mmCIF file of C-alpha atoms and ligand atoms in Angstrom:
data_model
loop_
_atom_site.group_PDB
_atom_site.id
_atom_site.type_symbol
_atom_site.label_atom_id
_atom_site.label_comp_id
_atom_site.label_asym_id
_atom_site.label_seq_id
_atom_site.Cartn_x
_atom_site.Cartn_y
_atom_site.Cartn_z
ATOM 1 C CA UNK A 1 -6.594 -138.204 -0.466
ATOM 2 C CA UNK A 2 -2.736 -138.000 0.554
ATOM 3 C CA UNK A 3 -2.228 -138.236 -3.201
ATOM 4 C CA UNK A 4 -3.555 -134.831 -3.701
ATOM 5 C CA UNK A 5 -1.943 -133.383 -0.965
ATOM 6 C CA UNK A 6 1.861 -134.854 -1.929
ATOM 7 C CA UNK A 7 3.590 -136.292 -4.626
ATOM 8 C CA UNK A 8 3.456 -139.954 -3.965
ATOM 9 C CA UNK A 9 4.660 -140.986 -7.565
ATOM 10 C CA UNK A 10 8.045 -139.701 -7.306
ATOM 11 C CA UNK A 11 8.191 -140.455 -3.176
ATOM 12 C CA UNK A 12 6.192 -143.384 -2.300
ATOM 13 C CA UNK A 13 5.640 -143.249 1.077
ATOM 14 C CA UNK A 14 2.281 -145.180 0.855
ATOM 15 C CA UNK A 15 4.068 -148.058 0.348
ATOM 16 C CA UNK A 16 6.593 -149.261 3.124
ATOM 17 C CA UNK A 17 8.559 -152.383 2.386
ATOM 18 C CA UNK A 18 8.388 -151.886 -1.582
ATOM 19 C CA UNK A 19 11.440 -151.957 -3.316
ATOM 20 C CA UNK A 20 10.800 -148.566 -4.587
ATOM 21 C CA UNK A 21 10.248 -147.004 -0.591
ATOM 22 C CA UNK A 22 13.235 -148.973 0.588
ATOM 23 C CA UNK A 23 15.726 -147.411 -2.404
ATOM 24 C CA UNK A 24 14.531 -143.748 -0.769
ATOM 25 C CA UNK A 25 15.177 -144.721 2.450
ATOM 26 C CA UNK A 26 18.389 -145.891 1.851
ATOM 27 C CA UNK A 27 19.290 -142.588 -0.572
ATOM 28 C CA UNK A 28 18.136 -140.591 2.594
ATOM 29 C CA UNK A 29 20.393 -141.979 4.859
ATOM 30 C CA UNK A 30 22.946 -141.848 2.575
ATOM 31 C CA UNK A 31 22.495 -138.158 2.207
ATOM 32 C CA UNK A 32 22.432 -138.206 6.205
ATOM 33 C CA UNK A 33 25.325 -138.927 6.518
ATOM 34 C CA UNK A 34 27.731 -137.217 3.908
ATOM 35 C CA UNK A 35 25.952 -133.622 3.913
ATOM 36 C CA UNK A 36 23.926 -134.127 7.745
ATOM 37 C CA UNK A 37 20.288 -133.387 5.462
ATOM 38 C CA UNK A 38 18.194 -134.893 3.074
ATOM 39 C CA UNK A 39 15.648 -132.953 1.113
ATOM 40 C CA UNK A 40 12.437 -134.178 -0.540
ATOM 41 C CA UNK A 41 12.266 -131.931 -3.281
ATOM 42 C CA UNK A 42 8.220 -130.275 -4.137
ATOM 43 C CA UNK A 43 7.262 -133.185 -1.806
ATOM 44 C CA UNK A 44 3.730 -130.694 -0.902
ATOM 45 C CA UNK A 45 2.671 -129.905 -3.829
ATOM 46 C CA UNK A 46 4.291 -126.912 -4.923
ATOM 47 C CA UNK A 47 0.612 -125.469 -5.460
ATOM 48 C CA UNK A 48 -0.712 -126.422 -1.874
ATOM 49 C CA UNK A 49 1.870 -124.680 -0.393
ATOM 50 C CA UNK A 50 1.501 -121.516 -2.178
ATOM 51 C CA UNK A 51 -2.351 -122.048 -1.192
ATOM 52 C CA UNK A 52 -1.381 -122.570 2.727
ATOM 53 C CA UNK A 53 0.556 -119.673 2.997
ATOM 54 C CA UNK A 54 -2.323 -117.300 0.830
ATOM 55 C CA UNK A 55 -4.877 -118.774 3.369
ATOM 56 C CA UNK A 56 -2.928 -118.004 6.429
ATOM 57 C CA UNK A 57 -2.040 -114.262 5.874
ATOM 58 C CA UNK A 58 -4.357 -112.540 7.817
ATOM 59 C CA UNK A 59 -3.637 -115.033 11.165
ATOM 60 C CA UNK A 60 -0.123 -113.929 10.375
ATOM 61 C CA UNK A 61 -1.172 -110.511 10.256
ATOM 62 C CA UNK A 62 -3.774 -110.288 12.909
ATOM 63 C CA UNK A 63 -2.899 -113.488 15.411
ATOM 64 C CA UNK A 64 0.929 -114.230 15.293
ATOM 65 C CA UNK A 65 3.205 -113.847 17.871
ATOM 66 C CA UNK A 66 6.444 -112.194 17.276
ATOM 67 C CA UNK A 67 9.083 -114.381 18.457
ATOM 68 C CA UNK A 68 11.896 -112.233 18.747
ATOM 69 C CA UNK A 69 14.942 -112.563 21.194
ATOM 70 C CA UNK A 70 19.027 -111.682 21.805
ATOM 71 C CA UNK A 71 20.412 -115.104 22.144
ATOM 72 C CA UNK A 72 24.066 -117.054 21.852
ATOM 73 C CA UNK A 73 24.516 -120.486 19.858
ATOM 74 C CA UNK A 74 23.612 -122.076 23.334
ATOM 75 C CA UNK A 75 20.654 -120.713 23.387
ATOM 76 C CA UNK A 76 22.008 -120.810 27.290
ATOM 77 C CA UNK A 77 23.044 -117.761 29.343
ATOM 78 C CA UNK A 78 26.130 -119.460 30.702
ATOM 79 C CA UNK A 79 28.064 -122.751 29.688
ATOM 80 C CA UNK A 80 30.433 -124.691 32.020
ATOM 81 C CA UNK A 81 33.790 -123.939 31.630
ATOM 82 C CA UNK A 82 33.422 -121.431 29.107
ATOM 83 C CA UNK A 83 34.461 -117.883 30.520
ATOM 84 C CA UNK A 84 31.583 -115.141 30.129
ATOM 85 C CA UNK A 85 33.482 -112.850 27.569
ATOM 86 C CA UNK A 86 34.597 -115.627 25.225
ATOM 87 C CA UNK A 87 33.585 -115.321 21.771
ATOM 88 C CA UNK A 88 31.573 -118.355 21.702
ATOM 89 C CA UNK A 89 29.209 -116.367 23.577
ATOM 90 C CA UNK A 90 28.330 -113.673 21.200
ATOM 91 C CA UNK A 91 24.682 -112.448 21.543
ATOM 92 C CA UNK A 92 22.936 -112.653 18.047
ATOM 93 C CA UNK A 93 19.285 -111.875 16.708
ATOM 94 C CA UNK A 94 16.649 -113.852 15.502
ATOM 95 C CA UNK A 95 13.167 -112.700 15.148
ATOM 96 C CA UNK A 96 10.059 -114.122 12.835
ATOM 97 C CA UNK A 97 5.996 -114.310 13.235
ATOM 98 C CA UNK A 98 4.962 -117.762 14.664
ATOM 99 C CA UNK A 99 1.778 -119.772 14.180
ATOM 100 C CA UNK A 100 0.848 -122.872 16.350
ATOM 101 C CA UNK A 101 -1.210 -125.841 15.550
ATOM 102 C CA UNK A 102 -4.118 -124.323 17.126
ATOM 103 C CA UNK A 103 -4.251 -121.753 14.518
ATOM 104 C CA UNK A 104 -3.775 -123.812 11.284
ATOM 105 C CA UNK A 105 -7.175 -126.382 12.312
ATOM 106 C CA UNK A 106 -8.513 -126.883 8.285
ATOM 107 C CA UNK A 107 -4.801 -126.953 7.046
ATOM 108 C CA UNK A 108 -4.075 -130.020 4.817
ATOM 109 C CA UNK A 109 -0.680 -129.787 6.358
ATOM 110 C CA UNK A 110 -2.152 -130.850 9.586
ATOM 111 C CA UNK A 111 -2.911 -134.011 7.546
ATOM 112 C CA UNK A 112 0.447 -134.735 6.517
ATOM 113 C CA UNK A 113 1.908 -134.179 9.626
ATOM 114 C CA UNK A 114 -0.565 -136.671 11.373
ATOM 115 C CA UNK A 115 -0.343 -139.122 8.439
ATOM 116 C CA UNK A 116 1.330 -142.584 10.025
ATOM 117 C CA UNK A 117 3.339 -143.603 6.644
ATOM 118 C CA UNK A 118 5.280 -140.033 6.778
ATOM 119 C CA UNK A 119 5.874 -141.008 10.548
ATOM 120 C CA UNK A 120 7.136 -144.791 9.270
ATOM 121 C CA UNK A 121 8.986 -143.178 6.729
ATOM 122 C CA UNK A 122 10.776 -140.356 8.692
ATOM 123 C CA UNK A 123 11.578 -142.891 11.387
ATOM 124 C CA UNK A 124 13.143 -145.947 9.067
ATOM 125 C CA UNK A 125 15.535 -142.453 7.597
ATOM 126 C CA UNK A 126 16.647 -142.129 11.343
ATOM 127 C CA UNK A 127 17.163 -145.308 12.164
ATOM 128 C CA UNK A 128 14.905 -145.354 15.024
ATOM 129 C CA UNK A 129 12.237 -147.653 15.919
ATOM 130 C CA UNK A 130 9.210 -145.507 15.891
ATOM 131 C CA UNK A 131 8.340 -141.490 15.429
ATOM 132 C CA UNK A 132 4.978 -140.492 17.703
ATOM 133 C CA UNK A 133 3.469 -136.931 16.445
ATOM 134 C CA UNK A 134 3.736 -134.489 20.071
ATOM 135 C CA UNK A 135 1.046 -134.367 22.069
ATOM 136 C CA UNK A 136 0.877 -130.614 21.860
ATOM 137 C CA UNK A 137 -1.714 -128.362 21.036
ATOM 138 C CA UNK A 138 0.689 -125.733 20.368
ATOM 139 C CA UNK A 139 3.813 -126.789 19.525
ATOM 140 C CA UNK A 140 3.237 -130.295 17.256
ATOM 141 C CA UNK A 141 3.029 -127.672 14.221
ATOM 142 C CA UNK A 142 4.282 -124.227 13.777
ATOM 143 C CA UNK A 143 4.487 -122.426 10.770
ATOM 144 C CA UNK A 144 6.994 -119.495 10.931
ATOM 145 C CA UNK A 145 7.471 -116.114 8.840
ATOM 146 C CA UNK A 146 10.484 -114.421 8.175
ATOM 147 C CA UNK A 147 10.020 -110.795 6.649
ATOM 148 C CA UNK A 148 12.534 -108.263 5.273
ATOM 149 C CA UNK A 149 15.205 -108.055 8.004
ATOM 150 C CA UNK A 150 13.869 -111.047 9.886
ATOM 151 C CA UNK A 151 16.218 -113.720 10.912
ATOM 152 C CA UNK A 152 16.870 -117.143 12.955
ATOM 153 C CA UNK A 153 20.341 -116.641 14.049
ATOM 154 C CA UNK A 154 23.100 -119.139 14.765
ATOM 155 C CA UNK A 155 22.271 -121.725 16.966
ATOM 156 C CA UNK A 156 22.896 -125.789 17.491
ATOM 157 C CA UNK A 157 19.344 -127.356 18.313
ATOM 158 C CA UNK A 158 18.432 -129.564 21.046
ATOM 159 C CA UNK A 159 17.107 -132.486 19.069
ATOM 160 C CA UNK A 160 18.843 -134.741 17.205
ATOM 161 C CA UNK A 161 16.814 -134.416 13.919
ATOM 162 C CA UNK A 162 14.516 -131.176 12.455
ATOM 163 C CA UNK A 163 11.753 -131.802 10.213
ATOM 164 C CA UNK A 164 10.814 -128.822 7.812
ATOM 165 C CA UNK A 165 8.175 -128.251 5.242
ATOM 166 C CA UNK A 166 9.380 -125.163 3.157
ATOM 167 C CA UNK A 167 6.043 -123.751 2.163
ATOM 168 C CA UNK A 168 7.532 -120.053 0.819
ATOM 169 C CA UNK A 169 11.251 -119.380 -0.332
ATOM 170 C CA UNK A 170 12.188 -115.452 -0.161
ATOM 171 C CA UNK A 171 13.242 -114.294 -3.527
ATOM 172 C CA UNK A 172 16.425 -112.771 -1.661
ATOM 173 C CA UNK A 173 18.468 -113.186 1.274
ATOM 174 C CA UNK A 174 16.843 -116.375 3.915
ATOM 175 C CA UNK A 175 19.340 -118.316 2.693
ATOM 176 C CA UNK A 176 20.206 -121.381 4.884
ATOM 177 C CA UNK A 177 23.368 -121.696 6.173
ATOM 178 C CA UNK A 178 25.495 -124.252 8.029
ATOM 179 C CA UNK A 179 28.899 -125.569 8.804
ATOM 180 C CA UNK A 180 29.261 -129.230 9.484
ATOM 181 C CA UNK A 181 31.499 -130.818 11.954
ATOM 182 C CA UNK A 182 31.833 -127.778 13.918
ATOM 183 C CA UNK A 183 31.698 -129.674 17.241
ATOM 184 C CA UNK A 184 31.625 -133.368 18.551
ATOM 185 C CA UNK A 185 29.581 -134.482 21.195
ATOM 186 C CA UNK A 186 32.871 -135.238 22.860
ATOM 187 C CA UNK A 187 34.829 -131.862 21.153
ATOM 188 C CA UNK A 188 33.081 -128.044 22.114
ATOM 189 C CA UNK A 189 35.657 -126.722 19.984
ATOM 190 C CA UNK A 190 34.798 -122.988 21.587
ATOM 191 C CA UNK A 191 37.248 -121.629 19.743
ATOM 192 C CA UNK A 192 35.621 -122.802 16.626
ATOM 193 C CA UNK A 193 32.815 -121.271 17.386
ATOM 194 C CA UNK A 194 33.983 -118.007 18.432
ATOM 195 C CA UNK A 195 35.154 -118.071 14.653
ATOM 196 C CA UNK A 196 32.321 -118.926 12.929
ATOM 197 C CA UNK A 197 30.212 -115.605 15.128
ATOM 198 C CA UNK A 198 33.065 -113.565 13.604
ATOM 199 C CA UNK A 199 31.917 -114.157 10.551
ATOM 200 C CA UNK A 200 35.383 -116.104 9.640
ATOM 201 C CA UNK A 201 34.963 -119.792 9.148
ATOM 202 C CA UNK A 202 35.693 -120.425 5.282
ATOM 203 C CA UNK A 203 33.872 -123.900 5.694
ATOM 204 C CA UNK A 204 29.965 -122.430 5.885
ATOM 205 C CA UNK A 205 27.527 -123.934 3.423
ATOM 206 C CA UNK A 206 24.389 -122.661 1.962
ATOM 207 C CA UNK A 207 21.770 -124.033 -0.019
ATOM 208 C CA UNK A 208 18.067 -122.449 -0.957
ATOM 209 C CA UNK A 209 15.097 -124.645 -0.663
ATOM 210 C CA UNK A 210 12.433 -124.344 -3.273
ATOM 211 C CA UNK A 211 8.655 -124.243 -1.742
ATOM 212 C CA UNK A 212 7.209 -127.185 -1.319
ATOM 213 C CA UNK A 213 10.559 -129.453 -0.399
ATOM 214 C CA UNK A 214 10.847 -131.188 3.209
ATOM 215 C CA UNK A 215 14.239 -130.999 5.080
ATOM 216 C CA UNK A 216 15.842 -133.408 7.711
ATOM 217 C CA UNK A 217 18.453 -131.749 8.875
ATOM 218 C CA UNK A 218 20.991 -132.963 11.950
ATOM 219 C CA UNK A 219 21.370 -129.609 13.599
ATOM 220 C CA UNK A 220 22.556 -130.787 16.967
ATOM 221 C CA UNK A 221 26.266 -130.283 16.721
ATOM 222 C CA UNK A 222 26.418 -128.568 12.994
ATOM 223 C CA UNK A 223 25.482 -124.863 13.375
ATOM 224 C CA UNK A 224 23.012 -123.234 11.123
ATOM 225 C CA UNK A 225 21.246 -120.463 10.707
ATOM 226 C CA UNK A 226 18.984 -118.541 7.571
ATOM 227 C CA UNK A 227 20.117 -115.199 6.677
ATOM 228 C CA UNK A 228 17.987 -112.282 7.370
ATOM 229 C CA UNK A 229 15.492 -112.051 4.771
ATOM 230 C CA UNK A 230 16.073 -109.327 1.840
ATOM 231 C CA UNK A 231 12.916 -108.042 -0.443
ATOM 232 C CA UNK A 232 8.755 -108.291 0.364
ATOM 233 C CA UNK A 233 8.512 -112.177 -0.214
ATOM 234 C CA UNK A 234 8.327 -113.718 3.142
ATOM 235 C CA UNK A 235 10.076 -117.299 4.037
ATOM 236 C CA UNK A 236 7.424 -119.128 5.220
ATOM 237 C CA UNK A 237 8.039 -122.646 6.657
ATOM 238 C CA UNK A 238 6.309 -125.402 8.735
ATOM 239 C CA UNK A 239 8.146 -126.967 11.619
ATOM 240 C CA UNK A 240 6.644 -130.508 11.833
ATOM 241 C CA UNK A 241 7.684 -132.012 15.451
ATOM 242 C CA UNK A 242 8.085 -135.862 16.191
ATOM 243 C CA UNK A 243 9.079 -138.082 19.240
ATOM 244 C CA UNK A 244 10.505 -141.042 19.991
ATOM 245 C CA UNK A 245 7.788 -141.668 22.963
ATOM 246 C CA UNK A 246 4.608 -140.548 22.596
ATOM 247 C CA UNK A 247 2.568 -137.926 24.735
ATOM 248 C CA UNK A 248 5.333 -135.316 24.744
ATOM 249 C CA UNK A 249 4.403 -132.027 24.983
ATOM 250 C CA UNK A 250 5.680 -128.328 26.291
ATOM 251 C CA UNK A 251 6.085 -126.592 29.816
ATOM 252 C CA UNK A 252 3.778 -123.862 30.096
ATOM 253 C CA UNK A 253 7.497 -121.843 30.787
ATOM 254 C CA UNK A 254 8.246 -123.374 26.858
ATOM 255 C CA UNK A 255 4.616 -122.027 25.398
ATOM 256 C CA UNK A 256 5.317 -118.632 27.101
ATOM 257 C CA UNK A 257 8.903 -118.357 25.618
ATOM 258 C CA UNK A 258 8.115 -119.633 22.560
ATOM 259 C CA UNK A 259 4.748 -118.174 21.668
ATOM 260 C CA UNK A 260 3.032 -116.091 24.293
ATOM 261 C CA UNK A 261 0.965 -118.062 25.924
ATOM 262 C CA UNK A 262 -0.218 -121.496 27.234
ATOM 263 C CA UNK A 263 -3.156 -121.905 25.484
HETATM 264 FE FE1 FE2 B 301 17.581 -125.360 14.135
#
């Protein structure tokens, strides 16, 4: 039962159309488009997600893959007109432990992600027609771990909307962070950029997630990043990916880079 698995009473998803489902929608587009985010606060219960990440310790321990690489904000090794030693190119860290969908098989978060009113829902916030789950083994679910020192570094992504299920917040540190309006699709704004790697851009946000909460977040031209991780309590968070057509699914170049493998 969905009902068990997320909190339905205070987010009805179940019921698209209702007056009730319609007033979210609309309060998560509003929130779309003054802050670029909406959060479902405790959405999983608070008390599954403390369960998931219990259960998946020793696949973290025995079975992840470290993702770790040097990268810029690009995630590109060179960007048309942009010379090589501009700041905008700075090199920065991020490293965690990464589990794919293969790996989490009797996870009631597989359930939510596959579960069509969340796709209805997610897709009415976007203003798009329809979301399809990704027709990847690997890759339609990860769940990442940040430990003590761990990090995902600056970077813009390459879709327009992320999807995150929070499932462990750090006590310290693994803080997310991100600075709005920091480049147009029309507007680079390099030496913005360059600024914000120095560590000098007074406009940064944060905010800390509590377990439990999904995140929208519009990450393709506002930077972000989480702050390396301080103490022994992991950040621990699901990356639920959607389409607007269906069957998409990695390279076997992506799977390698990303976790290690192709299957
Ligand atoms: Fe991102």
């Amino acid at each position: 039962m969905m009902k068990n698995l997320i909190d339905l009473e205070r987010f009805p998803l179940d019921k698209p159309g209702s007056p009730e489902w319609n007033a979210l929608v609309q309060s998560c587009r509003d929130d779309l488009d003054k802050h670029g985010m909406f959060n479902l606060d405790g959405l999983l219960r608070p008390a599954l997600a403390a369960q998931a990440v219990s259960e998946l310790q020793d696949e973290f321990a025995n079975h992840s893959f470290l993702h770790e690489r040097s990268h810029n904000i690009y995630f590109k090794n060179s960007i048309e007109g942009l010379a090589a030693d501009h700041p905008a190119h700075k090199q920065v860290m991020t490293s965690n432990r990464t589990l794919c969908a293969d790996q989490l098989p009797a996870q009631p978060l597989m359930d939510v992600y596959s579960w069509e009113p969340l796709h209805r829902f997610l897709a009415a916030t976007m203003d798009v027609a329809v979301l399809y789950p990704m027709d990847d083994p690997l890759a339609s679910v990860n769940v990442m771990s940040y430990s003590k020192g761990q990090a995902l570094n600056w970077h813009f992504d390459r879709s327009e909307f992320t999807t995150t299920l929070l499932l462990q917040a750090p006590k310290t540190g693994g803080e997310f962070e991100y600075r709005t309006g920091l480049r147009s699709d029309s507007d680079p704004n390099y030496d913005g950029v360059g600024e914000l790697l120095r560590g000098h851009d007074p406009r940064v946000e944060q905010i800390s997630l509590s377990a439990g909460t999904l995140n929208v977040f519009k990450g393709k031209n506002t930077a972000h990043r989480v702050t390396p991780v301080q103490g022994d309590t992991n950040r621990v968070i699901a990356v639920f990916c959607y389409y607007e057509n269906p069957g998409v699914a990695f390279t076997d170049e992506e799977r390698i880079g990303f976790y290690g493998r192709t299957g």
